[in-house]
Amino acid sequence: MLTGFVTFEGIDGSGKTTVSRLVAESLRAKGHRVHLTIEPTKSWLGDAVRRAYDDDVGAIAESFLFLADRAAHLTDIRAHLQNRELVLCDRYADSTYAYQGARLEGLVKDPIHFLQRASESWALRPDVTILLRIPAELARKRIEGRPRLIRFEDLALLKKVAANYDRLARSRRFVVLDGARSAEAVTLDAISAIERRLKPPRKR
Ligand code: ADP
Ligand code: TYD
Protein backbone atom coordinates (compact mmCIF):
# COMPACT_ATOMS: atom_id res chain seq x y z
CA MET A 1 0.00 0.00 0.00
CA LEU A 2 1.46 3.38 -0.99
CA THR A 3 1.53 6.12 1.63
CA GLY A 4 3.12 9.56 1.50
CA PHE A 5 2.64 13.13 0.43
CA VAL A 6 2.77 13.93 -3.28
CA THR A 7 2.28 17.41 -4.74
CA PHE A 8 1.56 18.49 -8.32
CA GLU A 9 2.97 21.78 -9.52
CA GLY A 10 3.19 23.81 -12.70
CA ILE A 11 1.93 27.01 -14.28
CA ASP A 12 -1.80 27.56 -14.90
CA GLY A 13 -2.93 25.28 -17.72
CA SER A 14 -0.05 22.81 -17.31
CA GLY A 15 -2.56 20.01 -16.58
CA LYS A 16 -2.23 19.56 -12.79
CA THR A 17 -5.95 19.18 -12.09
CA THR A 18 -6.49 16.79 -15.01
CA VAL A 19 -3.43 14.65 -14.25
CA SER A 20 -3.85 14.55 -10.45
CA ARG A 21 -7.45 13.33 -10.92
CA LEU A 22 -6.39 10.64 -13.40
CA VAL A 23 -3.56 9.54 -11.09
CA ALA A 24 -5.97 9.34 -8.13
CA GLU A 25 -8.52 7.30 -10.13
CA SER A 26 -5.89 4.92 -11.41
CA LEU A 27 -4.22 4.35 -8.04
CA ARG A 28 -7.62 3.81 -6.39
CA ALA A 29 -8.41 1.22 -9.04
CA LYS A 30 -5.17 -0.54 -8.04
CA GLY A 31 -6.45 -0.68 -4.44
CA HIS A 32 -4.58 2.24 -2.87
CA ARG A 33 -6.30 4.56 -0.42
CA VAL A 34 -5.94 8.01 -2.01
CA HIS A 35 -6.90 11.41 -0.65
CA LEU A 36 -6.92 14.06 -3.40
CA THR A 37 -6.89 17.67 -2.26
CA ILE A 38 -6.21 21.13 -3.71
CA GLU A 39 -4.90 24.60 -2.90
CA PRO A 40 -6.22 27.24 -2.61
CA THR A 41 -8.56 25.17 -0.42
CA LYS A 42 -12.35 25.22 -0.43
CA SER A 43 -12.40 26.65 3.14
CA TRP A 44 -13.07 30.29 4.06
CA LEU A 45 -9.29 30.82 4.04
CA GLY A 46 -9.22 29.61 0.43
CA ASP A 47 -12.07 32.04 -0.31
CA ALA A 48 -10.03 34.81 1.34
CA VAL A 49 -7.09 33.95 -0.91
CA ARG A 50 -9.26 34.08 -4.04
CA ARG A 51 -10.73 37.38 -2.88
CA ALA A 52 -7.21 38.71 -2.21
CA TYR A 53 -6.12 38.23 -5.77
CA ASP A 54 -9.42 39.43 -7.23
CA ASP A 55 -9.24 42.64 -5.17
CA ASP A 56 -5.44 42.94 -5.48
CA VAL A 57 -4.56 43.45 -1.83
CA GLY A 58 -0.87 43.55 -2.75
CA ALA A 59 1.80 40.89 -2.93
CA ILE A 60 2.73 40.86 0.76
CA ALA A 61 -0.81 40.46 2.12
CA GLU A 62 -1.57 37.89 -0.59
CA SER A 63 1.58 35.89 0.29
CA PHE A 64 0.62 35.57 3.94
CA LEU A 65 -2.96 34.62 3.04
CA PHE A 66 -1.68 31.73 0.89
CA LEU A 67 0.51 30.65 3.81
CA ALA A 68 -2.42 30.89 6.25
CA ASP A 69 -4.60 28.74 3.96
CA ARG A 70 -1.76 26.17 3.81
CA ALA A 71 -1.20 26.15 7.59
CA ALA A 72 -4.88 25.32 8.19
CA HIS A 73 -4.93 22.78 5.32
CA LEU A 74 -2.02 20.90 6.94
CA THR A 75 -4.19 19.74 9.83
CA ASP A 76 -6.30 17.82 7.35
CA ILE A 77 -3.30 16.60 5.29
CA ARG A 78 -1.54 15.30 8.42
CA ALA A 79 -4.70 13.44 9.54
CA HIS A 80 -4.90 11.58 6.21
CA LEU A 81 -1.18 10.74 6.34
CA GLN A 82 -1.55 9.44 9.88
CA ASN A 83 -4.33 7.24 8.54
CA ARG A 84 -1.68 5.83 6.14
CA GLU A 85 -3.35 7.18 3.01
CA LEU A 86 -1.61 8.49 -0.08
CA VAL A 87 -2.20 12.25 -0.14
CA LEU A 88 -2.13 13.95 -3.55
CA CYS A 89 -2.23 17.74 -3.51
CA ASP A 90 -2.95 19.86 -6.60
CA ARG A 91 -0.62 22.85 -5.81
CA TYR A 92 1.17 23.34 -2.51
CA ALA A 93 4.16 25.26 -1.09
CA ASP A 94 6.11 25.45 -4.35
CA SER A 95 3.17 27.42 -5.86
CA THR A 96 3.77 30.10 -3.24
CA TYR A 97 7.53 30.07 -3.83
CA ALA A 98 7.06 30.26 -7.62
CA TYR A 99 4.11 32.73 -7.87
CA GLN A 100 4.58 34.96 -4.83
CA GLY A 101 8.33 34.65 -5.45
CA ALA A 102 7.63 36.44 -8.75
CA ARG A 103 5.05 38.84 -7.29
CA LEU A 104 7.37 39.95 -4.44
CA GLU A 105 10.23 40.87 -6.78
CA GLY A 106 11.40 44.36 -5.89
CA LEU A 107 9.43 44.35 -2.63
CA VAL A 108 11.63 42.06 -0.52
CA LYS A 109 15.17 40.79 -0.90
CA ASP A 110 15.45 37.27 -2.40
CA PRO A 111 11.68 36.59 -2.41
CA ILE A 112 11.82 32.78 -2.69
CA HIS A 113 14.19 32.52 0.25
CA PHE A 114 12.02 34.99 2.22
CA LEU A 115 8.94 32.78 1.66
CA GLN A 116 10.82 29.57 2.46
CA ARG A 117 12.09 31.02 5.73
CA ALA A 118 8.55 32.09 6.66
CA SER A 119 7.14 28.60 6.20
CA GLU A 120 9.70 25.80 6.14
CA SER A 121 9.69 25.23 9.90
CA TRP A 122 5.97 24.35 9.97
CA ALA A 123 5.04 23.28 6.43
CA LEU A 124 5.33 19.55 5.84
CA ARG A 125 7.85 18.73 3.11
CA PRO A 126 6.34 16.65 0.29
CA ASP A 127 7.92 13.24 -0.36
CA VAL A 128 7.61 13.80 -4.11
CA THR A 129 6.75 16.87 -6.15
CA ILE A 130 5.69 16.37 -9.76
CA LEU A 131 6.36 19.42 -11.89
CA LEU A 132 4.46 19.52 -15.17
CA ARG A 133 6.67 21.54 -17.46
CA ILE A 134 5.04 23.21 -20.47
CA PRO A 135 5.74 26.31 -22.58
CA ALA A 136 3.79 29.31 -21.21
CA GLU A 137 2.22 29.96 -24.65
CA LEU A 138 0.76 26.42 -24.82
CA ALA A 139 -0.52 26.65 -21.24
CA ARG A 140 -2.13 29.97 -22.05
CA LYS A 141 -3.79 28.50 -25.16
CA ARG A 142 -5.25 25.65 -23.11
CA ILE A 143 -6.92 28.01 -20.62
CA GLU A 144 -8.01 30.75 -23.05
CA GLY A 145 -11.57 29.47 -22.90
CA ARG A 146 -11.82 29.78 -19.09
CA PRO A 147 -14.71 32.08 -18.20
CA ARG A 148 -12.51 34.28 -15.99
CA LEU A 149 -8.79 34.59 -16.48
CA ILE A 150 -7.19 35.82 -13.27
CA ARG A 151 -4.25 38.17 -13.01
CA PHE A 152 -1.73 35.41 -12.35
CA GLU A 153 -2.40 33.96 -15.78
CA ASP A 154 -0.74 36.95 -17.47
CA LEU A 155 1.88 35.60 -19.92
CA ALA A 156 4.86 37.66 -18.68
CA LEU A 157 4.18 36.65 -15.07
CA LEU A 158 3.73 32.99 -16.05
CA LYS A 159 7.20 33.04 -17.64
CA LYS A 160 8.75 34.32 -14.40
CA VAL A 161 6.80 31.71 -12.45
CA ALA A 162 8.04 28.99 -14.83
CA ALA A 163 11.65 30.14 -14.28
CA ASN A 164 11.12 29.99 -10.52
CA TYR A 165 9.75 26.44 -10.82
CA ASP A 166 12.85 25.44 -12.80
CA ARG A 167 15.04 26.83 -10.04
CA LEU A 168 13.07 24.99 -7.34
CA ALA A 169 13.15 21.75 -9.35
CA ARG A 170 16.89 21.37 -8.77
CA SER A 171 15.91 19.76 -5.46
CA ARG A 172 15.90 15.92 -5.49
CA ARG A 173 12.31 15.91 -4.25
CA PHE A 174 11.16 16.96 -7.77
CA VAL A 175 10.22 14.80 -10.74
CA VAL A 176 9.96 16.93 -13.86
CA LEU A 177 7.59 15.70 -16.60
CA ASP A 178 6.92 17.08 -20.05
CA GLY A 179 3.34 18.31 -19.63
CA ALA A 180 2.89 19.10 -23.32
CA ARG A 181 2.14 15.43 -24.09
CA SER A 182 -1.28 13.76 -23.79
CA ALA A 183 -2.78 13.71 -20.29
CA GLU A 184 -2.72 9.88 -20.42
CA ALA A 185 1.03 9.76 -21.17
CA VAL A 186 1.79 12.27 -18.40
CA THR A 187 -0.40 10.29 -15.97
CA LEU A 188 1.45 7.02 -16.67
CA ASP A 189 4.81 8.71 -16.00
CA ALA A 190 3.49 10.37 -12.84
CA ILE A 191 2.26 7.01 -11.51
CA SER A 192 5.55 5.25 -12.17
CA ALA A 193 7.48 8.10 -10.51
CA ILE A 194 5.21 7.92 -7.44
CA GLU A 195 5.51 4.13 -7.22
CA ARG A 196 9.28 4.28 -7.63
CA ARG A 197 9.82 7.03 -5.06
CA LEU A 198 7.36 5.79 -2.42
CA LYS A 199 8.11 2.08 -2.64
CA PRO A 200 8.81 0.76 0.89
CA PRO A 201 12.48 -0.25 1.29
CA ARG A 202 13.05 -4.01 0.79
CA LYS A 203 13.54 -5.96 4.02
CA ARG A 204 17.00 -7.51 4.31
P1 ADP B 1 -4.14 23.25 -14.38
O1 ADP B 1 -4.84 22.57 -13.24
O2 ADP B 1 -2.65 23.00 -14.37
O3 ADP B 1 -4.46 24.71 -14.52
P2 ADP B 1 -5.96 21.74 -16.07
O4 ADP B 1 -5.80 20.31 -15.72
O5 ADP B 1 -7.15 22.47 -15.52
O6 ADP B 1 -4.63 22.57 -15.74
O7 ADP B 1 -5.95 21.82 -17.65
C1 ADP B 1 -6.16 23.04 -18.34
C2 ADP B 1 -6.90 22.74 -19.66
O8 ADP B 1 -6.08 21.97 -20.52
C3 ADP B 1 -8.18 21.93 -19.46
O9 ADP B 1 -9.12 22.38 -20.41
C4 ADP B 1 -7.77 20.49 -19.75
O10 ADP B 1 -8.83 19.73 -20.26
C5 ADP B 1 -6.68 20.68 -20.78
N1 ADP B 1 -5.59 19.70 -20.63
C6 ADP B 1 -5.07 19.23 -19.48
N2 ADP B 1 -4.05 18.38 -19.71
C7 ADP B 1 -3.91 18.32 -21.05
C8 ADP B 1 -3.02 17.63 -21.92
N3 ADP B 1 -2.04 16.84 -21.47
N4 ADP B 1 -3.15 17.82 -23.25
C9 ADP B 1 -4.08 18.66 -23.72
N5 ADP B 1 -4.96 19.35 -22.95
C10 ADP B 1 -4.89 19.19 -21.64
P1 TYD C 1 -6.71 27.98 -9.87
O1 TYD C 1 -7.76 28.41 -10.82
O2 TYD C 1 -7.01 26.99 -8.83
O3 TYD C 1 -5.38 27.51 -10.63
P2 TYD C 1 -5.10 26.49 -11.78
O4 TYD C 1 -4.87 27.32 -12.98
O5 TYD C 1 -3.84 25.82 -11.34
O6 TYD C 1 -6.27 25.54 -11.90
O7 TYD C 1 -6.16 29.31 -9.22
C1 TYD C 1 -5.15 29.29 -8.34
C2 TYD C 1 -4.25 30.48 -8.67
O8 TYD C 1 -3.57 30.83 -7.48
C3 TYD C 1 -3.21 30.14 -9.71
O9 TYD C 1 -3.08 31.22 -10.62
C4 TYD C 1 -1.94 30.02 -8.90
C5 TYD C 1 -2.20 30.87 -7.70
N1 TYD C 1 -1.49 30.45 -6.47
C6 TYD C 1 -0.49 31.26 -5.96
O10 TYD C 1 -0.20 32.34 -6.53
N2 TYD C 1 0.15 30.89 -4.81
C7 TYD C 1 -0.15 29.76 -4.14
O11 TYD C 1 0.46 29.44 -3.10
C8 TYD C 1 -1.20 28.91 -4.68
C9 TYD C 1 -1.59 27.65 -3.96
C10 TYD C 1 -1.85 29.30 -5.84
GROMACS .gro file of C-alpha atoms and ligand atoms in nm:
model
  256
    1MET     CA    1   0.000   0.000   0.000
    2LEU     CA    2   0.146   0.338  -0.099
    3THR     CA    3   0.153   0.612   0.163
    4GLY     CA    4   0.312   0.956   0.150
    5PHE     CA    5   0.264   1.313   0.043
    6VAL     CA    6   0.277   1.393  -0.328
    7THR     CA    7   0.228   1.741  -0.474
    8PHE     CA    8   0.156   1.849  -0.832
    9GLU     CA    9   0.297   2.178  -0.952
   10GLY     CA   10   0.319   2.381  -1.270
   11ILE     CA   11   0.193   2.701  -1.428
   12ASP     CA   12  -0.180   2.756  -1.490
   13GLY     CA   13  -0.293   2.528  -1.772
   14SER     CA   14  -0.005   2.281  -1.731
   15GLY     CA   15  -0.256   2.001  -1.658
   16LYS     CA   16  -0.223   1.956  -1.279
   17THR     CA   17  -0.595   1.918  -1.209
   18THR     CA   18  -0.649   1.679  -1.501
   19VAL     CA   19  -0.343   1.465  -1.425
   20SER     CA   20  -0.385   1.455  -1.045
   21ARG     CA   21  -0.745   1.333  -1.092
   22LEU     CA   22  -0.639   1.064  -1.340
   23VAL     CA   23  -0.356   0.954  -1.109
   24ALA     CA   24  -0.597   0.934  -0.813
   25GLU     CA   25  -0.852   0.730  -1.013
   26SER     CA   26  -0.589   0.492  -1.141
   27LEU     CA   27  -0.422   0.435  -0.804
   28ARG     CA   28  -0.762   0.381  -0.639
   29ALA     CA   29  -0.841   0.122  -0.904
   30LYS     CA   30  -0.517  -0.054  -0.804
   31GLY     CA   31  -0.645  -0.068  -0.444
   32HIS     CA   32  -0.458   0.224  -0.287
   33ARG     CA   33  -0.630   0.456  -0.042
   34VAL     CA   34  -0.594   0.801  -0.201
   35HIS     CA   35  -0.690   1.141  -0.065
   36LEU     CA   36  -0.692   1.406  -0.340
   37THR     CA   37  -0.689   1.767  -0.226
   38ILE     CA   38  -0.621   2.113  -0.371
   39GLU     CA   39  -0.490   2.460  -0.290
   40PRO     CA   40  -0.622   2.724  -0.261
   41THR     CA   41  -0.856   2.517  -0.042
   42LYS     CA   42  -1.235   2.522  -0.043
   43SER     CA   43  -1.240   2.665   0.314
   44TRP     CA   44  -1.307   3.029   0.406
   45LEU     CA   45  -0.929   3.082   0.404
   46GLY     CA   46  -0.922   2.961   0.043
   47ASP     CA   47  -1.207   3.204  -0.031
   48ALA     CA   48  -1.003   3.481   0.134
   49VAL     CA   49  -0.709   3.395  -0.091
   50ARG     CA   50  -0.926   3.408  -0.404
   51ARG     CA   51  -1.073   3.738  -0.288
   52ALA     CA   52  -0.721   3.871  -0.221
   53TYR     CA   53  -0.612   3.823  -0.577
   54ASP     CA   54  -0.942   3.943  -0.723
   55ASP     CA   55  -0.924   4.264  -0.517
   56ASP     CA   56  -0.544   4.294  -0.548
   57VAL     CA   57  -0.456   4.345  -0.183
   58GLY     CA   58  -0.087   4.355  -0.275
   59ALA     CA   59   0.180   4.089  -0.293
   60ILE     CA   60   0.273   4.086   0.076
   61ALA     CA   61  -0.081   4.046   0.212
   62GLU     CA   62  -0.157   3.789  -0.059
   63SER     CA   63   0.158   3.589   0.029
   64PHE     CA   64   0.062   3.557   0.394
   65LEU     CA   65  -0.296   3.462   0.304
   66PHE     CA   66  -0.168   3.173   0.089
   67LEU     CA   67   0.051   3.065   0.381
   68ALA     CA   68  -0.242   3.089   0.625
   69ASP     CA   69  -0.460   2.874   0.396
   70ARG     CA   70  -0.176   2.617   0.381
   71ALA     CA   71  -0.120   2.615   0.759
   72ALA     CA   72  -0.488   2.532   0.819
   73HIS     CA   73  -0.493   2.278   0.532
   74LEU     CA   74  -0.202   2.090   0.694
   75THR     CA   75  -0.419   1.974   0.983
   76ASP     CA   76  -0.630   1.782   0.735
   77ILE     CA   77  -0.330   1.660   0.529
   78ARG     CA   78  -0.154   1.530   0.842
   79ALA     CA   79  -0.470   1.344   0.954
   80HIS     CA   80  -0.490   1.158   0.621
   81LEU     CA   81  -0.118   1.074   0.634
   82GLN     CA   82  -0.155   0.944   0.988
   83ASN     CA   83  -0.433   0.724   0.854
   84ARG     CA   84  -0.168   0.583   0.614
   85GLU     CA   85  -0.335   0.718   0.301
   86LEU     CA   86  -0.161   0.849  -0.008
   87VAL     CA   87  -0.220   1.225  -0.014
   88LEU     CA   88  -0.213   1.395  -0.355
   89CYS     CA   89  -0.223   1.774  -0.351
   90ASP     CA   90  -0.295   1.986  -0.660
   91ARG     CA   91  -0.062   2.285  -0.581
   92TYR     CA   92   0.117   2.334  -0.251
   93ALA     CA   93   0.416   2.526  -0.109
   94ASP     CA   94   0.611   2.545  -0.435
   95SER     CA   95   0.317   2.742  -0.586
   96THR     CA   96   0.377   3.010  -0.324
   97TYR     CA   97   0.753   3.007  -0.383
   98ALA     CA   98   0.706   3.026  -0.762
   99TYR     CA   99   0.411   3.273  -0.787
  100GLN     CA  100   0.458   3.496  -0.483
  101GLY     CA  101   0.833   3.465  -0.545
  102ALA     CA  102   0.763   3.644  -0.875
  103ARG     CA  103   0.505   3.884  -0.729
  104LEU     CA  104   0.737   3.995  -0.444
  105GLU     CA  105   1.023   4.087  -0.678
  106GLY     CA  106   1.140   4.436  -0.589
  107LEU     CA  107   0.943   4.435  -0.263
  108VAL     CA  108   1.163   4.206  -0.052
  109LYS     CA  109   1.517   4.079  -0.090
  110ASP     CA  110   1.545   3.727  -0.240
  111PRO     CA  111   1.168   3.659  -0.241
  112ILE     CA  112   1.182   3.278  -0.269
  113HIS     CA  113   1.419   3.252   0.025
  114PHE     CA  114   1.202   3.499   0.222
  115LEU     CA  115   0.894   3.278   0.166
  116GLN     CA  116   1.082   2.957   0.246
  117ARG     CA  117   1.209   3.102   0.573
  118ALA     CA  118   0.855   3.209   0.666
  119SER     CA  119   0.714   2.860   0.620
  120GLU     CA  120   0.970   2.580   0.614
  121SER     CA  121   0.969   2.523   0.990
  122TRP     CA  122   0.597   2.435   0.997
  123ALA     CA  123   0.504   2.328   0.643
  124LEU     CA  124   0.533   1.955   0.584
  125ARG     CA  125   0.785   1.873   0.311
  126PRO     CA  126   0.634   1.665   0.029
  127ASP     CA  127   0.792   1.324  -0.036
  128VAL     CA  128   0.761   1.380  -0.411
  129THR     CA  129   0.675   1.687  -0.615
  130ILE     CA  130   0.569   1.637  -0.976
  131LEU     CA  131   0.636   1.942  -1.189
  132LEU     CA  132   0.446   1.952  -1.517
  133ARG     CA  133   0.667   2.154  -1.746
  134ILE     CA  134   0.504   2.321  -2.047
  135PRO     CA  135   0.574   2.631  -2.258
  136ALA     CA  136   0.379   2.931  -2.121
  137GLU     CA  137   0.222   2.996  -2.465
  138LEU     CA  138   0.076   2.642  -2.482
  139ALA     CA  139  -0.052   2.665  -2.124
  140ARG     CA  140  -0.213   2.997  -2.205
  141LYS     CA  141  -0.379   2.850  -2.516
  142ARG     CA  142  -0.525   2.565  -2.311
  143ILE     CA  143  -0.692   2.801  -2.062
  144GLU     CA  144  -0.801   3.075  -2.305
  145GLY     CA  145  -1.157   2.947  -2.290
  146ARG     CA  146  -1.182   2.978  -1.909
  147PRO     CA  147  -1.471   3.208  -1.820
  148ARG     CA  148  -1.251   3.428  -1.599
  149LEU     CA  149  -0.879   3.459  -1.648
  150ILE     CA  150  -0.719   3.582  -1.327
  151ARG     CA  151  -0.425   3.817  -1.301
  152PHE     CA  152  -0.173   3.541  -1.235
  153GLU     CA  153  -0.240   3.396  -1.578
  154ASP     CA  154  -0.074   3.695  -1.747
  155LEU     CA  155   0.188   3.560  -1.992
  156ALA     CA  156   0.486   3.766  -1.868
  157LEU     CA  157   0.418   3.665  -1.507
  158LEU     CA  158   0.373   3.299  -1.605
  159LYS     CA  159   0.720   3.304  -1.764
  160LYS     CA  160   0.875   3.432  -1.440
  161VAL     CA  161   0.680   3.171  -1.245
  162ALA     CA  162   0.804   2.899  -1.483
  163ALA     CA  163   1.165   3.014  -1.428
  164ASN     CA  164   1.112   2.999  -1.052
  165TYR     CA  165   0.975   2.644  -1.082
  166ASP     CA  166   1.285   2.544  -1.280
  167ARG     CA  167   1.504   2.683  -1.004
  168LEU     CA  168   1.307   2.499  -0.734
  169ALA     CA  169   1.315   2.175  -0.935
  170ARG     CA  170   1.689   2.137  -0.877
  171SER     CA  171   1.591   1.976  -0.546
  172ARG     CA  172   1.590   1.592  -0.549
  173ARG     CA  173   1.231   1.591  -0.425
  174PHE     CA  174   1.116   1.696  -0.777
  175VAL     CA  175   1.022   1.480  -1.074
  176VAL     CA  176   0.996   1.693  -1.386
  177LEU     CA  177   0.759   1.570  -1.660
  178ASP     CA  178   0.692   1.708  -2.005
  179GLY     CA  179   0.334   1.831  -1.963
  180ALA     CA  180   0.289   1.910  -2.332
  181ARG     CA  181   0.214   1.543  -2.409
  182SER     CA  182  -0.128   1.376  -2.379
  183ALA     CA  183  -0.278   1.371  -2.029
  184GLU     CA  184  -0.272   0.988  -2.042
  185ALA     CA  185   0.103   0.976  -2.117
  186VAL     CA  186   0.179   1.227  -1.840
  187THR     CA  187  -0.040   1.029  -1.597
  188LEU     CA  188   0.145   0.702  -1.667
  189ASP     CA  189   0.481   0.871  -1.600
  190ALA     CA  190   0.349   1.037  -1.284
  191ILE     CA  191   0.226   0.701  -1.151
  192SER     CA  192   0.555   0.525  -1.217
  193ALA     CA  193   0.748   0.810  -1.051
  194ILE     CA  194   0.521   0.792  -0.744
  195GLU     CA  195   0.551   0.413  -0.722
  196ARG     CA  196   0.928   0.428  -0.763
  197ARG     CA  197   0.982   0.703  -0.506
  198LEU     CA  198   0.736   0.579  -0.242
  199LYS     CA  199   0.811   0.208  -0.264
  200PRO     CA  200   0.881   0.076   0.089
  201PRO     CA  201   1.248  -0.025   0.129
  202ARG     CA  202   1.305  -0.401   0.079
  203LYS     CA  203   1.354  -0.596   0.402
  204ARG     CA  204   1.700  -0.751   0.431
  205ADP     P1  205  -0.414   2.325  -1.438
  205ADP     O1  206  -0.484   2.257  -1.324
  205ADP     O2  207  -0.265   2.300  -1.437
  205ADP     O3  208  -0.446   2.471  -1.452
  205ADP     P2  209  -0.596   2.174  -1.607
  205ADP     O4  210  -0.580   2.031  -1.572
  205ADP     O5  211  -0.715   2.247  -1.552
  205ADP     O6  212  -0.463   2.257  -1.574
  205ADP     O7  213  -0.595   2.182  -1.765
  205ADP     C1  214  -0.616   2.304  -1.834
  205ADP     C2  215  -0.690   2.274  -1.966
  205ADP     O8  216  -0.608   2.197  -2.052
  205ADP     C3  217  -0.818   2.193  -1.946
  205ADP     O9  218  -0.912   2.238  -2.041
  205ADP     C4  219  -0.777   2.049  -1.975
  205ADP    O10  220  -0.883   1.973  -2.026
  205ADP     C5  221  -0.668   2.068  -2.078
  205ADP     N1  222  -0.559   1.970  -2.063
  205ADP     C6  223  -0.507   1.923  -1.948
  205ADP     N2  224  -0.405   1.838  -1.971
  205ADP     C7  225  -0.391   1.832  -2.105
  205ADP     C8  226  -0.302   1.763  -2.192
  205ADP     N3  227  -0.204   1.684  -2.147
  205ADP     N4  228  -0.315   1.782  -2.325
  205ADP     C9  229  -0.408   1.866  -2.372
  205ADP     N5  230  -0.496   1.935  -2.295
  205ADP    C10  231  -0.489   1.919  -2.164
  206TYD     P1  232  -0.671   2.798  -0.987
  206TYD     O1  233  -0.776   2.841  -1.082
  206TYD     O2  234  -0.701   2.699  -0.883
  206TYD     O3  235  -0.538   2.751  -1.063
  206TYD     P2  236  -0.510   2.649  -1.178
  206TYD     O4  237  -0.487   2.732  -1.298
  206TYD     O5  238  -0.384   2.582  -1.134
  206TYD     O6  239  -0.627   2.554  -1.190
  206TYD     O7  240  -0.616   2.931  -0.922
  206TYD     C1  241  -0.515   2.929  -0.834
  206TYD     C2  242  -0.425   3.048  -0.867
  206TYD     O8  243  -0.357   3.083  -0.748
  206TYD     C3  244  -0.321   3.014  -0.971
  206TYD     O9  245  -0.308   3.122  -1.062
  206TYD     C4  246  -0.194   3.002  -0.890
  206TYD     C5  247  -0.220   3.087  -0.770
  206TYD     N1  248  -0.149   3.045  -0.647
  206TYD     C6  249  -0.049   3.126  -0.596
  206TYD    O10  250  -0.020   3.234  -0.653
  206TYD     N2  251   0.015   3.089  -0.481
  206TYD     C7  252  -0.015   2.976  -0.414
  206TYD    O11  253   0.046   2.944  -0.310
  206TYD     C8  254  -0.120   2.891  -0.468
  206TYD     C9  255  -0.159   2.765  -0.396
  206TYD    C10  256  -0.185   2.930  -0.584
   0.00000   0.00000   0.00000
